[in-house]
Amino acid sequence: MAVLLANNKELNKAQKYFKHCIKLQPNSHQAHYGLGKILSESSNTHPDALKHFKIAIENDRNNYKAMCQVGIIYLQQNDFESSAEYLKMALKINPKYLTGMIAMGNL
């Protein structure tokens, strides 16, 4: 439900559903990733987005999409060393991930 709402740009409702999912399943990498995506779209919530993306990575060490999102946030914050670290991890798992390749090219 949360993903459907997010895809329909009903971000406030989706955020509530993702938070509810996290309450029910605190280790759900999907819920943390989804909440991180919503939070990363707002410039004032990057610290919270980073937190949720990193929890997603802790719970799924192959979550290259979350790694890429962390790299993108660090890139936006001009933390190029951290950005490169996460983007390299993402591309090591999925070398054909276009979002990661584009972000790496922006470093």
Short mmCIF file of N, CA and C in Angstrom, two decimals:
data_model
loop_
_atom_site.label_atom_id
_atom_site.label_comp_id
_atom_site.label_asym_id
_atom_site.label_seq_id
_atom_site.Cartn_x
_atom_site.Cartn_y
_atom_site.Cartn_z
N MET A 1 0.82 -1.18 0.00
CA MET A 1 0.00 0.00 0.00
C MET A 1 0.87 1.26 0.00
N ALA A 2 1.93 1.27 0.84
CA ALA A 2 2.80 2.43 0.93
C ALA A 2 3.49 2.71 -0.40
N VAL A 3 3.94 1.68 -1.07
CA VAL A 3 4.62 1.85 -2.36
C VAL A 3 3.65 2.40 -3.39
N LEU A 4 2.44 1.89 -3.40
CA LEU A 4 1.43 2.37 -4.34
C LEU A 4 1.14 3.86 -4.09
N LEU A 5 1.00 4.23 -2.84
CA LEU A 5 0.76 5.63 -2.51
C LEU A 5 1.94 6.50 -2.93
N ALA A 6 3.15 6.03 -2.68
CA ALA A 6 4.34 6.79 -3.07
C ALA A 6 4.40 6.94 -4.59
N ASN A 7 4.10 5.88 -5.31
CA ASN A 7 4.11 5.94 -6.77
C ASN A 7 3.07 6.92 -7.30
N ASN A 8 1.97 7.08 -6.55
CA ASN A 8 0.92 8.02 -6.94
C ASN A 8 1.17 9.42 -6.37
N LYS A 9 2.36 9.63 -5.82
CA LYS A 9 2.77 10.93 -5.26
C LYS A 9 1.94 11.38 -4.07
N GLU A 10 1.34 10.42 -3.38
CA GLU A 10 0.64 10.71 -2.13
C GLU A 10 1.63 10.46 -1.00
N LEU A 11 2.64 11.33 -0.93
CA LEU A 11 3.80 11.08 -0.08
C LEU A 11 3.50 11.12 1.41
N ASN A 12 2.61 12.01 1.85
CA ASN A 12 2.29 12.06 3.28
C ASN A 12 1.63 10.77 3.74
N LYS A 13 0.69 10.27 2.95
CA LYS A 13 0.03 9.01 3.29
C LYS A 13 1.02 7.85 3.23
N ALA A 14 1.86 7.85 2.20
CA ALA A 14 2.85 6.77 2.06
C ALA A 14 3.80 6.78 3.24
N GLN A 15 4.22 7.96 3.66
CA GLN A 15 5.14 8.07 4.79
C GLN A 15 4.52 7.46 6.04
N LYS A 16 3.24 7.71 6.27
CA LYS A 16 2.56 7.13 7.44
C LYS A 16 2.53 5.61 7.36
N TYR A 17 2.27 5.07 6.17
CA TYR A 17 2.23 3.61 6.00
C TYR A 17 3.61 3.00 6.20
N PHE A 18 4.65 3.63 5.66
CA PHE A 18 6.00 3.11 5.85
C PHE A 18 6.37 3.11 7.33
N LYS A 19 6.02 4.19 8.04
CA LYS A 19 6.31 4.26 9.48
C LYS A 19 5.56 3.16 10.23
N HIS A 20 4.31 2.91 9.83
CA HIS A 20 3.53 1.85 10.46
C HIS A 20 4.18 0.48 10.19
N CYS A 21 4.64 0.27 8.97
CA CYS A 21 5.33 -0.99 8.63
C CYS A 21 6.57 -1.17 9.48
N ILE A 22 7.31 -0.08 9.70
CA ILE A 22 8.53 -0.15 10.51
C ILE A 22 8.20 -0.48 11.96
N LYS A 23 7.08 0.04 12.46
CA LYS A 23 6.66 -0.32 13.82
C LYS A 23 6.38 -1.81 13.93
N LEU A 24 5.73 -2.35 12.89
CA LEU A 24 5.39 -3.78 12.89
C LEU A 24 6.60 -4.67 12.62
N GLN A 25 7.48 -4.22 11.72
CA GLN A 25 8.66 -4.98 11.35
C GLN A 25 9.87 -4.03 11.32
N PRO A 26 10.49 -3.80 12.48
CA PRO A 26 11.58 -2.83 12.56
C PRO A 26 12.78 -3.13 11.64
N ASN A 27 12.94 -4.37 11.23
CA ASN A 27 14.08 -4.74 10.38
C ASN A 27 13.71 -4.82 8.89
N SER A 28 12.57 -4.30 8.52
CA SER A 28 12.14 -4.36 7.13
C SER A 28 12.97 -3.40 6.28
N HIS A 29 13.87 -3.97 5.49
CA HIS A 29 14.70 -3.10 4.65
C HIS A 29 13.86 -2.39 3.60
N GLN A 30 12.77 -3.02 3.15
CA GLN A 30 11.91 -2.38 2.16
C GLN A 30 11.23 -1.13 2.73
N ALA A 31 10.73 -1.24 3.96
CA ALA A 31 10.04 -0.10 4.58
C ALA A 31 11.02 1.03 4.86
N HIS A 32 12.20 0.71 5.34
CA HIS A 32 13.20 1.75 5.61
C HIS A 32 13.65 2.41 4.31
N TYR A 33 13.83 1.62 3.26
CA TYR A 33 14.21 2.18 1.97
C TYR A 33 13.10 3.11 1.45
N GLY A 34 11.86 2.65 1.51
CA GLY A 34 10.74 3.46 1.02
C GLY A 34 10.61 4.77 1.77
N LEU A 35 10.74 4.70 3.09
CA LEU A 35 10.66 5.92 3.89
C LEU A 35 11.85 6.83 3.58
N GLY A 36 13.02 6.24 3.41
CA GLY A 36 14.19 7.03 3.04
C GLY A 36 14.00 7.76 1.73
N LYS A 37 13.40 7.08 0.75
CA LYS A 37 13.16 7.71 -0.56
C LYS A 37 12.26 8.93 -0.41
N ILE A 38 11.19 8.78 0.36
CA ILE A 38 10.27 9.90 0.55
C ILE A 38 10.99 11.05 1.26
N LEU A 39 11.71 10.73 2.31
CA LEU A 39 12.40 11.77 3.08
C LEU A 39 13.50 12.44 2.27
N SER A 40 14.14 11.70 1.39
CA SER A 40 15.25 12.27 0.60
C SER A 40 14.76 13.30 -0.41
N GLU A 41 13.48 13.28 -0.72
CA GLU A 41 12.92 14.24 -1.67
C GLU A 41 12.67 15.60 -1.04
N SER A 42 12.78 15.68 0.27
CA SER A 42 12.62 16.94 0.97
C SER A 42 13.99 17.38 1.47
N SER A 43 14.41 18.58 1.13
CA SER A 43 15.78 19.02 1.42
C SER A 43 16.09 19.10 2.91
N ASN A 44 15.08 19.27 3.75
CA ASN A 44 15.35 19.42 5.18
C ASN A 44 15.30 18.10 5.94
N THR A 45 15.13 16.99 5.26
CA THR A 45 15.04 15.70 5.98
C THR A 45 16.15 14.74 5.57
N HIS A 46 17.23 15.24 4.98
CA HIS A 46 18.32 14.34 4.58
C HIS A 46 18.91 13.53 5.73
N PRO A 47 19.07 14.10 6.93
CA PRO A 47 19.60 13.25 8.03
C PRO A 47 18.69 12.06 8.33
N ASP A 48 17.39 12.28 8.30
CA ASP A 48 16.45 11.18 8.55
C ASP A 48 16.48 10.18 7.39
N ALA A 49 16.58 10.69 6.18
CA ALA A 49 16.66 9.80 5.01
C ALA A 49 17.90 8.93 5.11
N LEU A 50 19.05 9.53 5.44
CA LEU A 50 20.30 8.77 5.59
C LEU A 50 20.14 7.66 6.63
N LYS A 51 19.50 8.01 7.74
CA LYS A 51 19.29 7.03 8.81
C LYS A 51 18.52 5.82 8.29
N HIS A 52 17.45 6.06 7.57
CA HIS A 52 16.61 4.96 7.09
C HIS A 52 17.30 4.16 5.98
N PHE A 53 18.02 4.84 5.10
CA PHE A 53 18.76 4.11 4.07
C PHE A 53 19.83 3.22 4.71
N LYS A 54 20.51 3.74 5.73
CA LYS A 54 21.56 2.94 6.38
C LYS A 54 20.97 1.75 7.13
N ILE A 55 19.80 1.91 7.71
CA ILE A 55 19.13 0.76 8.35
C ILE A 55 18.75 -0.26 7.29
N ALA A 56 18.28 0.21 6.14
CA ALA A 56 17.95 -0.71 5.04
C ALA A 56 19.19 -1.51 4.64
N ILE A 57 20.34 -0.85 4.57
CA ILE A 57 21.59 -1.53 4.20
C ILE A 57 22.01 -2.53 5.27
N GLU A 58 21.86 -2.15 6.54
CA GLU A 58 22.20 -3.07 7.64
C GLU A 58 21.39 -4.35 7.56
N ASN A 59 20.13 -4.23 7.13
CA ASN A 59 19.24 -5.38 7.10
C ASN A 59 19.25 -6.12 5.77
N ASP A 60 19.90 -5.54 4.78
CA ASP A 60 20.07 -6.20 3.48
C ASP A 60 21.36 -5.68 2.86
N ARG A 61 22.43 -6.41 3.07
CA ARG A 61 23.77 -5.99 2.62
C ARG A 61 23.89 -5.90 1.10
N ASN A 62 22.88 -6.35 0.37
CA ASN A 62 22.89 -6.28 -1.09
C ASN A 62 21.94 -5.20 -1.62
N ASN A 63 21.50 -4.32 -0.75
CA ASN A 63 20.55 -3.28 -1.15
C ASN A 63 21.30 -2.15 -1.84
N TYR A 64 21.65 -2.39 -3.09
CA TYR A 64 22.44 -1.43 -3.85
C TYR A 64 21.67 -0.13 -4.10
N LYS A 65 20.36 -0.20 -4.13
CA LYS A 65 19.59 1.03 -4.34
C LYS A 65 19.72 1.96 -3.13
N ALA A 66 19.66 1.40 -1.93
CA ALA A 66 19.85 2.21 -0.72
C ALA A 66 21.27 2.76 -0.66
N MET A 67 22.25 1.94 -1.03
CA MET A 67 23.64 2.41 -1.06
C MET A 67 23.79 3.58 -2.02
N CYS A 68 23.16 3.47 -3.16
CA CYS A 68 23.22 4.52 -4.16
C CYS A 68 22.58 5.80 -3.63
N GLN A 69 21.44 5.68 -2.96
CA GLN A 69 20.77 6.85 -2.41
C GLN A 69 21.62 7.55 -1.36
N VAL A 70 22.31 6.76 -0.52
CA VAL A 70 23.22 7.35 0.46
C VAL A 70 24.33 8.11 -0.28
N GLY A 71 24.87 7.48 -1.32
CA GLY A 71 25.90 8.14 -2.11
C GLY A 71 25.42 9.44 -2.73
N ILE A 72 24.20 9.46 -3.20
CA ILE A 72 23.64 10.67 -3.82
C ILE A 72 23.46 11.78 -2.78
N ILE A 73 22.97 11.42 -1.61
CA ILE A 73 22.81 12.43 -0.55
C ILE A 73 24.16 13.00 -0.17
N TYR A 74 25.16 12.14 0.00
CA TYR A 74 26.50 12.64 0.33
C TYR A 74 27.05 13.52 -0.81
N LEU A 75 26.75 13.16 -2.03
CA LEU A 75 27.18 13.98 -3.18
C LEU A 75 26.54 15.37 -3.10
N GLN A 76 25.25 15.42 -2.77
CA GLN A 76 24.55 16.70 -2.63
C GLN A 76 25.11 17.54 -1.49
N GLN A 77 25.68 16.86 -0.50
CA GLN A 77 26.27 17.56 0.64
C GLN A 77 27.75 17.86 0.43
N ASN A 78 28.25 17.58 -0.76
CA ASN A 78 29.66 17.79 -1.12
C ASN A 78 30.62 16.94 -0.28
N ASP A 79 30.14 15.83 0.23
CA ASP A 79 31.00 14.86 0.93
C ASP A 79 31.39 13.80 -0.11
N PHE A 80 32.35 14.16 -0.95
CA PHE A 80 32.68 13.35 -2.12
C PHE A 80 33.30 12.00 -1.74
N GLU A 81 34.08 11.98 -0.67
CA GLU A 81 34.71 10.73 -0.24
C GLU A 81 33.66 9.70 0.18
N SER A 82 32.72 10.13 1.02
CA SER A 82 31.65 9.22 1.46
C SER A 82 30.75 8.83 0.30
N SER A 83 30.48 9.79 -0.58
CA SER A 83 29.65 9.52 -1.74
C SER A 83 30.28 8.42 -2.60
N ALA A 84 31.56 8.58 -2.88
CA ALA A 84 32.27 7.59 -3.71
C ALA A 84 32.25 6.21 -3.05
N GLU A 85 32.41 6.18 -1.74
CA GLU A 85 32.41 4.90 -1.02
C GLU A 85 31.10 4.15 -1.22
N TYR A 86 29.98 4.84 -1.03
CA TYR A 86 28.68 4.18 -1.15
C TYR A 86 28.33 3.86 -2.60
N LEU A 87 28.67 4.75 -3.51
CA LEU A 87 28.39 4.48 -4.91
C LEU A 87 29.20 3.31 -5.43
N LYS A 88 30.45 3.19 -5.00
CA LYS A 88 31.28 2.04 -5.39
C LYS A 88 30.69 0.75 -4.85
N MET A 89 30.20 0.78 -3.59
CA MET A 89 29.58 -0.43 -3.02
C MET A 89 28.36 -0.83 -3.84
N ALA A 90 27.55 0.16 -4.21
CA ALA A 90 26.34 -0.13 -4.99
C ALA A 90 26.69 -0.72 -6.35
N LEU A 91 27.67 -0.13 -7.01
CA LEU A 91 28.03 -0.59 -8.35
C LEU A 91 28.80 -1.91 -8.32
N LYS A 92 29.41 -2.22 -7.20
CA LYS A 92 30.06 -3.54 -7.07
C LYS A 92 28.99 -4.64 -7.07
N ILE A 93 27.86 -4.36 -6.45
CA ILE A 93 26.76 -5.33 -6.39
C ILE A 93 26.04 -5.39 -7.73
N ASN A 94 25.77 -4.22 -8.31
CA ASN A 94 25.06 -4.17 -9.59
C ASN A 94 25.77 -3.17 -10.51
N PRO A 95 26.75 -3.64 -11.26
CA PRO A 95 27.53 -2.74 -12.12
C PRO A 95 26.73 -2.07 -13.22
N LYS A 96 25.54 -2.57 -13.51
CA LYS A 96 24.72 -2.01 -14.58
C LYS A 96 23.63 -1.07 -14.06
N TYR A 97 23.70 -0.71 -12.79
CA TYR A 97 22.67 0.16 -12.19
C TYR A 97 22.89 1.59 -12.69
N LEU A 98 22.01 2.01 -13.58
CA LEU A 98 22.16 3.29 -14.27
C LEU A 98 22.21 4.48 -13.32
N THR A 99 21.36 4.50 -12.32
CA THR A 99 21.35 5.61 -11.36
C THR A 99 22.70 5.74 -10.68
N GLY A 100 23.28 4.61 -10.31
CA GLY A 100 24.61 4.62 -9.69
C GLY A 100 25.69 5.10 -10.63
N MET A 101 25.61 4.66 -11.89
CA MET A 101 26.61 5.09 -12.87
C MET A 101 26.52 6.60 -13.11
N ILE A 102 25.31 7.13 -13.20
CA ILE A 102 25.13 8.57 -13.41
C ILE A 102 25.66 9.34 -12.21
N ALA A 103 25.32 8.89 -11.01
CA ALA A 103 25.79 9.58 -9.81
C ALA A 103 27.32 9.54 -9.71
N MET A 104 27.90 8.41 -10.06
CA MET A 104 29.37 8.28 -10.02
C MET A 104 29.99 9.24 -11.03
N GLY A 105 29.34 9.42 -12.17
CA GLY A 105 29.83 10.35 -13.17
C GLY A 105 29.74 11.79 -12.71
N ASN A 106 28.88 12.08 -11.75
CA ASN A 106 28.73 13.45 -11.24
C ASN A 106 29.71 13.78 -10.12
N LEU A 107 30.49 12.79 -9.70
CA LEU A 107 31.47 13.05 -8.63
C LEU A 107 32.58 13.96 -9.11
#
